[in-house]
Coordinates of C-alpha atoms in Angstrom, one line a residue:
Chain W
M6 CA 28.4 31.8 9.8
E7 CA 25.5 32.7 12.3
T8 CA 23.2 31.8 8.9
L9 CA 24.8 28.6 8.3
V10 CA 25.0 27.1 11.8
G11 CA 21.4 28.4 12.2
Y12 CA 20.4 26.3 9.4
L13 CA 22.1 23.4 9.9
L14 CA 20.7 23.3 13.5
L15 CA 17.3 23.9 12.1
F16 CA 18.0 21.3 9.5
G17 CA 18.8 18.7 11.8
V18 CA 16.3 19.1 13.9
V19 CA 13.2 19.4 11.4
L20 CA 14.9 16.1 9.6
S21 CA 14.9 13.9 12.8
I22 CA 11.1 15.0 13.9
I23 CA 10.2 14.0 10.3
L24 CA 12.1 10.6 10.8
I25 CA 10.8 9.8 14.5
A26 CA 7.1 11.1 13.1
A27 CA 7.5 8.7 10.3
G28 CA 8.9 5.9 12.1
V29 CA 5.5 6.4 14.8
A30 CA 3.2 6.5 12.2
W31 CA 4.1 3.4 10.3
Y32 CA 4.4 1.3 13.3
R33 CA 0.9 3.0 14.1
L34 CA -0.3 1.4 10.9
Q35 CA 1.6 -1.7 11.4
T36 CA 0.5 -2.6 14.6
G37 CA -2.3 0.0 15.8
R38 CA 0.0 1.2 18.8
L39 CA 2.0 4.2 19.0
T40 CA 4.7 3.0 21.5
L41 CA 7.5 1.4 20.0
E42 CA 9.1 -1.5 22.1
Y43 CA 12.5 -2.3 21.7
Q44 CA 15.9 -1.6 23.4
I45 CA 18.8 0.0 22.5
S46 CA 21.8 -1.3 24.3
D47 CA 25.6 -2.6 24.4
T48 CA 26.3 -0.1 21.6
N49 CA 28.1 3.2 21.9
L50 CA 27.1 6.3 19.4
F51 CA 29.2 5.4 16.6
Q52 CA 28.0 1.8 16.6
F53 CA 24.5 2.7 16.7
I54 CA 24.9 5.2 13.9
G55 CA 27.2 2.4 11.8
Q56 CA 24.1 -0.1 12.4
D57 CA 21.3 2.3 11.4
A58 CA 23.5 3.1 8.1
Q59 CA 24.3 -0.5 7.3
Q60 CA 20.4 -1.3 7.7
L61 CA 19.8 2.0 5.5
F62 CA 21.9 0.8 2.6
T63 CA 20.9 -2.8 2.6
G64 CA 17.3 -1.8 2.2
A65 CA 16.0 -3.3 5.5
F66 CA 13.7 -0.7 6.2
S67 CA 11.1 -0.6 9.4
P68 CA 9.6 1.8 11.6
Q69 CA 12.3 1.2 14.5
L70 CA 14.8 1.9 11.7
L71 CA 13.2 5.6 10.9
V72 CA 13.1 6.2 14.9
N73 CA 16.8 5.3 15.3
L74 CA 17.5 7.2 12.4
G75 CA 15.8 10.3 13.9
I76 CA 17.7 10.0 17.0
A77 CA 21.1 9.6 14.9
T78 CA 20.4 12.7 13.1
L79 CA 19.4 14.5 16.4
I80 CA 22.5 13.5 18.0
L81 CA 24.6 14.2 14.9
T82 CA 23.4 17.8 14.7
P83 CA 25.4 19.4 17.3
Y84 CA 28.4 17.5 16.4
S85 CA 28.3 18.8 13.0
R86 CA 27.7 22.2 14.1
V87 CA 31.1 21.7 16.3
F88 CA 32.8 20.2 13.3
V89 CA 31.4 23.3 10.9
S90 CA 32.3 25.8 13.7
V91 CA 36.2 24.0 13.6
L92 CA 36.3 24.6 9.5
Y93 CA 35.1 28.0 10.0
F94 CA 37.7 29.3 12.3
G95 CA 40.2 27.4 10.6
L96 CA 39.6 27.9 7.1
A97 CA 37.7 31.3 6.8
E98 CA 38.9 33.4 9.9
H99 CA 42.2 32.0 10.4
N100 CA 41.7 32.5 14.0
V101 CA 44.4 30.1 15.7
K102 CA 42.8 30.7 19.1
Y103 CA 39.2 29.2 18.3
T104 CA 40.3 27.0 15.7
L105 CA 42.2 25.0 18.6
F106 CA 38.9 25.9 21.2
T107 CA 36.5 24.2 18.7
T108 CA 39.1 21.1 17.7
F109 CA 39.4 20.6 21.4
V110 CA 35.7 20.2 21.9
F111 CA 35.0 17.9 18.7
S112 CA 38.1 15.7 20.1
V113 CA 36.7 15.2 23.5
L114 CA 33.1 14.5 21.9
T115 CA 34.3 12.1 19.4
F116 CA 36.4 10.5 22.0
S117 CA 33.3 10.0 24.5
F118 CA 31.5 8.3 21.4
F119 CA 33.7 5.6 21.1
R120 CA 34.8 5.2 24.8
Y121 CA 31.2 4.3 26.2
Chain L
M9 CA 6.0 1.0 30.2
T10 CA 2.2 1.9 30.0
I11 CA 2.0 5.9 30.0
S12 CA 0.1 6.9 26.9
F13 CA 1.9 7.9 23.8
E14 CA -0.4 11.2 23.6
L15 CA 0.2 12.1 27.4
L16 CA 4.1 12.0 26.8
V17 CA 3.7 14.1 23.9
L18 CA 1.5 16.9 25.8
I19 CA 3.9 16.8 28.7
S20 CA 6.8 17.1 26.6
I21 CA 5.2 20.4 24.6
V22 CA 4.8 22.0 28.1
G23 CA 8.4 21.1 29.0
G24 CA 9.7 22.3 25.7
F25 CA 7.9 25.6 25.9
I26 CA 9.1 26.4 29.5
G27 CA 12.6 25.6 28.7
A28 CA 12.8 28.0 25.8
M29 CA 11.2 30.7 27.6
S30 CA 13.8 30.1 30.3
G31 CA 16.8 29.4 28.5
M32 CA 16.9 26.2 30.4
G33 CA 16.0 23.1 28.3
G34 CA 13.0 21.2 28.9
G35 CA 14.7 18.8 31.2
V36 CA 13.4 21.1 34.6
V37 CA 9.9 20.0 33.7
L38 CA 10.4 16.6 32.1
V39 CA 12.3 14.7 34.7
P40 CA 9.9 15.5 37.6
A41 CA 7.0 14.8 35.3
L42 CA 8.5 11.4 33.9
T43 CA 9.5 10.4 37.5
F44 CA 6.0 11.1 38.7
L45 CA 4.3 8.9 36.0
G46 CA 6.5 6.1 37.3
V47 CA 9.6 6.2 35.2
D48 CA 12.7 5.2 36.8
I49 CA 14.8 8.6 37.7
K50 CA 17.9 7.5 35.8
N51 CA 15.9 6.5 32.6
A52 CA 13.8 10.0 33.0
I53 CA 17.3 11.5 33.3
A54 CA 19.0 9.9 30.2
I55 CA 15.5 10.6 27.9
S56 CA 15.5 14.3 29.3
M57 CA 19.1 14.5 28.2
I58 CA 18.7 13.5 24.8
S59 CA 15.5 15.6 24.8
V60 CA 17.6 18.7 25.5
I61 CA 19.4 18.3 22.5
A62 CA 16.4 18.7 20.6
T63 CA 15.3 21.8 22.5
S64 CA 18.6 23.4 22.5
N65 CA 19.1 23.0 18.6
G66 CA 15.4 24.1 18.0
S67 CA 15.8 27.5 19.9
A68 CA 19.5 28.1 19.0
S69 CA 18.9 28.0 15.3
A70 CA 16.5 30.9 15.7
Y71 CA 18.3 32.7 18.1
V72 CA 21.9 32.4 16.3
R73 CA 20.0 33.5 13.1
D74 CA 18.8 36.6 14.9
R75 CA 22.6 37.3 15.8
I76 CA 21.7 37.6 19.5
T77 CA 24.2 34.7 20.4
N78 CA 27.6 35.2 21.1
L79 CA 29.4 32.5 19.2
K80 CA 32.8 33.2 20.6
A81 CA 31.8 33.2 24.3
G82 CA 29.8 30.1 23.6
M83 CA 32.6 28.1 21.7
F84 CA 35.0 29.1 24.6
L85 CA 32.9 28.1 27.5
E86 CA 31.6 24.7 26.3
M87 CA 35.2 23.4 26.4
F88 CA 34.4 23.5 29.9
T89 CA 30.7 22.1 30.1
I90 CA 31.2 19.1 27.8
V91 CA 34.1 17.7 30.3
G92 CA 31.7 18.5 33.2
A93 CA 28.5 16.8 31.5
T94 CA 30.6 13.7 30.8
V95 CA 31.6 13.3 34.5
G96 CA 28.4 14.0 35.9
A97 CA 26.6 11.4 33.5
S98 CA 29.2 8.8 34.9
I99 CA 28.4 9.8 38.4
T100 CA 24.4 9.2 37.9
L101 CA 25.1 5.7 36.2
V102 CA 26.7 4.7 39.6
A103 CA 24.5 6.6 42.0
P104 CA 21.8 5.8 44.5
R105 CA 18.2 7.3 43.4
Q106 CA 17.2 9.0 46.5
P107 CA 19.9 11.4 46.4
L108 CA 19.5 12.3 42.9
F109 CA 15.9 13.5 43.6
L110 CA 17.2 15.7 46.4
I111 CA 20.0 17.2 44.5
F112 CA 17.5 17.7 41.6
G113 CA 15.3 19.8 43.8
I114 CA 18.0 21.8 45.2
V115 CA 19.5 22.9 42.2
L116 CA 16.3 23.8 41.0
L117 CA 15.4 25.8 44.2
A118 CA 19.0 27.4 44.2
S119 CA 18.4 28.5 40.4
W120 CA 15.0 30.0 41.8
A121 CA 16.6 31.9 44.8
T122 CA 19.5 33.4 42.7
L123 CA 16.8 34.3 39.8
L124 CA 14.6 36.2 42.8
L125 CA 17.5 37.8 44.3
E126 CA 18.7 39.3 40.9
K127 CA 14.9 40.1 39.8
G128 CA 14.3 43.8 39.0
E129 CA 18.1 45.0 38.5
G130 CA 18.9 46.1 35.1
W131 CA 21.9 45.1 32.9
K132 CA 24.8 47.8 32.9
P133 CA 27.4 47.4 30.5
A134 CA 31.2 46.4 31.9
V135 CA 33.7 49.6 31.6
H136 CA 36.7 47.9 31.9
Q137 CA 37.4 44.7 30.5
D138 CA 40.3 42.4 31.8
A139 CA 43.2 41.2 29.4
F140 CA 42.2 37.4 29.1
S141 CA 38.7 38.3 28.2
R142 CA 40.1 40.7 25.5
W143 CA 42.4 38.0 24.2
L144 CA 39.2 35.9 23.8
E145 CA 37.9 38.6 21.7
L146 CA 34.5 38.6 24.1
K147 CA 32.5 41.5 22.6
G148 CA 29.5 42.3 20.5
S149 CA 26.2 43.8 19.8
Y150 CA 22.5 43.0 18.7
Y151 CA 19.8 44.9 18.1
D152 CA 16.7 44.4 20.9
Q153 CA 13.4 44.2 19.4
A154 CA 11.4 45.2 22.6
A155 CA 13.9 48.3 23.5
G156 CA 14.0 49.3 19.5
Q157 CA 18.0 49.9 19.6
T158 CA 21.0 48.1 19.2
V159 CA 23.0 47.0 22.5
S160 CA 26.6 46.8 23.0
Y161 CA 28.4 44.9 25.4
R162 CA 32.3 43.3 26.1
G163 CA 32.6 40.3 27.9
I164 CA 34.5 40.4 31.3
R165 CA 36.4 37.7 33.8
A166 CA 36.2 34.6 31.6
Y167 CA 38.9 33.0 33.8
I168 CA 36.6 32.7 36.5
G169 CA 33.4 31.7 33.9
G170 CA 35.3 29.0 32.5
P171 CA 35.6 26.9 35.8
L172 CA 32.3 27.7 36.7
M173 CA 31.0 26.3 33.3
F174 CA 32.5 23.2 34.3
G175 CA 30.3 23.1 37.4
A176 CA 27.1 23.6 35.3
G177 CA 28.2 20.9 32.6
L178 CA 28.6 18.6 35.4
T179 CA 25.1 19.7 36.8
A180 CA 23.6 19.0 33.6
G181 CA 25.3 15.8 33.2
L182 CA 24.6 14.7 36.5
L183 CA 20.6 15.7 36.1
G184 CA 19.5 15.6 32.6
I185 CA 19.1 19.3 32.3
G186 CA 20.2 22.0 30.2
A187 CA 21.4 23.6 33.5
G188 CA 20.6 26.6 31.3
A189 CA 19.8 28.9 34.7
L190 CA 23.3 28.0 36.1
K191 CA 24.7 29.1 32.8
V192 CA 22.7 32.0 32.2
M193 CA 23.8 33.1 35.8
I194 CA 27.5 32.5 35.0
F195 CA 27.3 34.7 31.9
D196 CA 24.9 37.5 33.7
L197 CA 26.7 37.7 37.1
A198 CA 30.4 36.7 36.2
M199 CA 30.9 37.6 32.7
G200 CA 28.7 40.9 32.6
L201 CA 26.8 39.7 29.6
P202 CA 23.2 41.2 28.8
P203 CA 20.2 39.0 29.6
K204 CA 19.2 38.1 26.1
V205 CA 22.9 37.0 25.0
S206 CA 23.3 35.2 28.0
T207 CA 19.9 33.1 27.4
T208 CA 20.5 32.6 23.9
T209 CA 24.3 31.7 24.2
S210 CA 23.4 29.3 26.9
N211 CA 21.0 27.5 24.4
L212 CA 23.6 27.0 21.9
I213 CA 26.0 25.6 24.4
I214 CA 23.4 23.5 26.0
G215 CA 22.9 21.1 22.9
V216 CA 26.9 20.0 22.7
T217 CA 26.9 19.8 26.5
A218 CA 23.8 17.5 26.1
L219 CA 25.3 15.5 24.0
A220 CA 28.3 14.8 26.0
G221 CA 26.0 13.3 28.6
T222 CA 23.8 11.7 26.1
S223 CA 26.9 9.3 24.9
V224 CA 27.6 8.4 28.5
Y225 CA 23.8 7.2 28.9
F226 CA 23.5 5.9 25.5
A227 CA 26.0 3.3 25.8
S228 CA 24.1 2.4 29.2
G229 CA 21.2 1.3 27.6
L230 CA 19.2 3.9 29.3
I231 CA 17.6 5.4 26.5
D232 CA 14.1 3.6 25.9
P233 CA 13.2 4.5 22.0
G234 CA 9.5 4.0 23.0
L235 CA 9.6 6.9 25.7
V236 CA 11.9 9.0 23.5
A237 CA 10.0 9.3 20.0
P238 CA 6.9 11.1 21.8
V239 CA 9.4 13.1 24.3
I240 CA 11.2 14.5 21.2
L241 CA 8.2 15.1 18.9
G242 CA 6.4 17.3 22.2
V243 CA 9.6 18.7 23.3
V244 CA 10.5 20.5 19.5
I245 CA 6.8 21.4 19.2
G246 CA 6.8 23.3 22.7
A247 CA 10.5 25.0 22.1
F248 CA 9.5 26.2 18.6
A249 CA 6.4 28.1 20.1
G250 CA 8.3 29.1 23.2
T251 CA 11.1 30.8 21.1
R252 CA 8.9 32.7 19.0
L253 CA 7.6 34.3 22.0
L254 CA 10.8 35.1 23.6
V255 CA 12.0 37.5 20.9
R256 CA 9.5 39.6 21.3
I257 CA 9.0 40.2 25.2
S258 CA 11.0 42.0 27.5
N259 CA 13.6 40.9 30.0
V260 CA 11.5 41.0 33.1
A261 CA 8.6 39.3 31.7
V262 CA 11.0 36.4 30.9
R263 CA 12.0 36.2 34.5
I264 CA 8.7 36.7 36.7
F265 CA 7.4 33.7 34.3
F266 CA 9.8 30.9 34.7
L267 CA 10.3 31.9 38.7
F268 CA 7.2 30.2 39.7
V269 CA 7.5 27.3 37.6
I270 CA 11.0 26.4 39.1
A271 CA 9.9 26.6 42.7
A272 CA 7.1 24.4 42.7
L273 CA 9.0 21.4 40.8
G274 CA 11.8 22.0 43.1
A275 CA 10.0 21.8 46.3
E276 CA 8.3 18.5 44.9
M277 CA 11.6 16.7 44.0
I278 CA 13.1 17.6 47.5
I279 CA 10.0 16.3 49.0
R280 CA 10.0 13.1 47.1
G281 CA 13.8 12.8 48.0
L282 CA 13.2 13.2 51.7
T283 CA 10.1 10.8 52.2
G284 CA 11.3 8.4 49.6
L285 CA 8.2 8.3 47.5
I286 CA 10.1 7.8 44.6

């Protein structure tokens, strides 16, 4: 469990850093500037991730998309960690208490993603 | 925004380093630094909040694999911190700016005072564990590299720890910081966990707490990708370096190091809150 959670967190951070760094580097090549100028507004986290995924699958690549995917990856990392914890306590440990605790955390996070 | 990319990366490296060393998250350095450079405090708080996810993930991944982190204590207490963070971030969205500076400074100085008073006292294992903490299975052991021995411990007073963690989460969401000092204090003083377990477990739950706060700030459009990109890159580099160092040094050295940094930043934020030079 420790090893799985540890590597999950590490993988999430590394992937997100690579995506953001690649986005910035690409933007630099395209425009000669390092600081991206665009806004993220009027969207909750699930819509944001949905839009990014849609652009990814339709092949609409851009520096902004890479940076967005990096941010999305970062956000999804602790979220996945909580999800993995639910599965671990429920399926591997059969620990009812901690399955309920982690399920509560997962539900609150999911709710907050949609609500705001 | 006219702040150079390089400067933002540099500041974030320093923030990430101090954040990992202290278990507080990079926010305590980032928010004062960003506002000093002219970023609106609400934007600074939102950006800091998302960067805290990165710091926490990066450091926590190393600690969790070293098996110092107490996963059960973390998962029980994050139920309280995420609710607190959602409430805190919602307050910041509507709050006036000057009090945010004041509260930020006061929280930093309060953390500083507590740690100063506590300094020098070694950790003693709890002898008697209450029924609730036993029910929560709060116990563990880890190998201390600096001392060269295995430390066993039992957590106590989880019934106080829970509600206090709501307060820590609220502070985190409100100010865009990890509020690690508060969390470490709750683990140390209220729940009797050894300092290294406190610091590392605090790091683990900071990530989820920051995520709860981030989702509130995200929807309000306060997260500017142009600022987020350099800040996240810098913070992760700094956090990685800090974490590598923390596993190798003794408890007292960790404390003394960040006492000074916190005091200076706290005083600066209070002065700006009072004088209105924001």
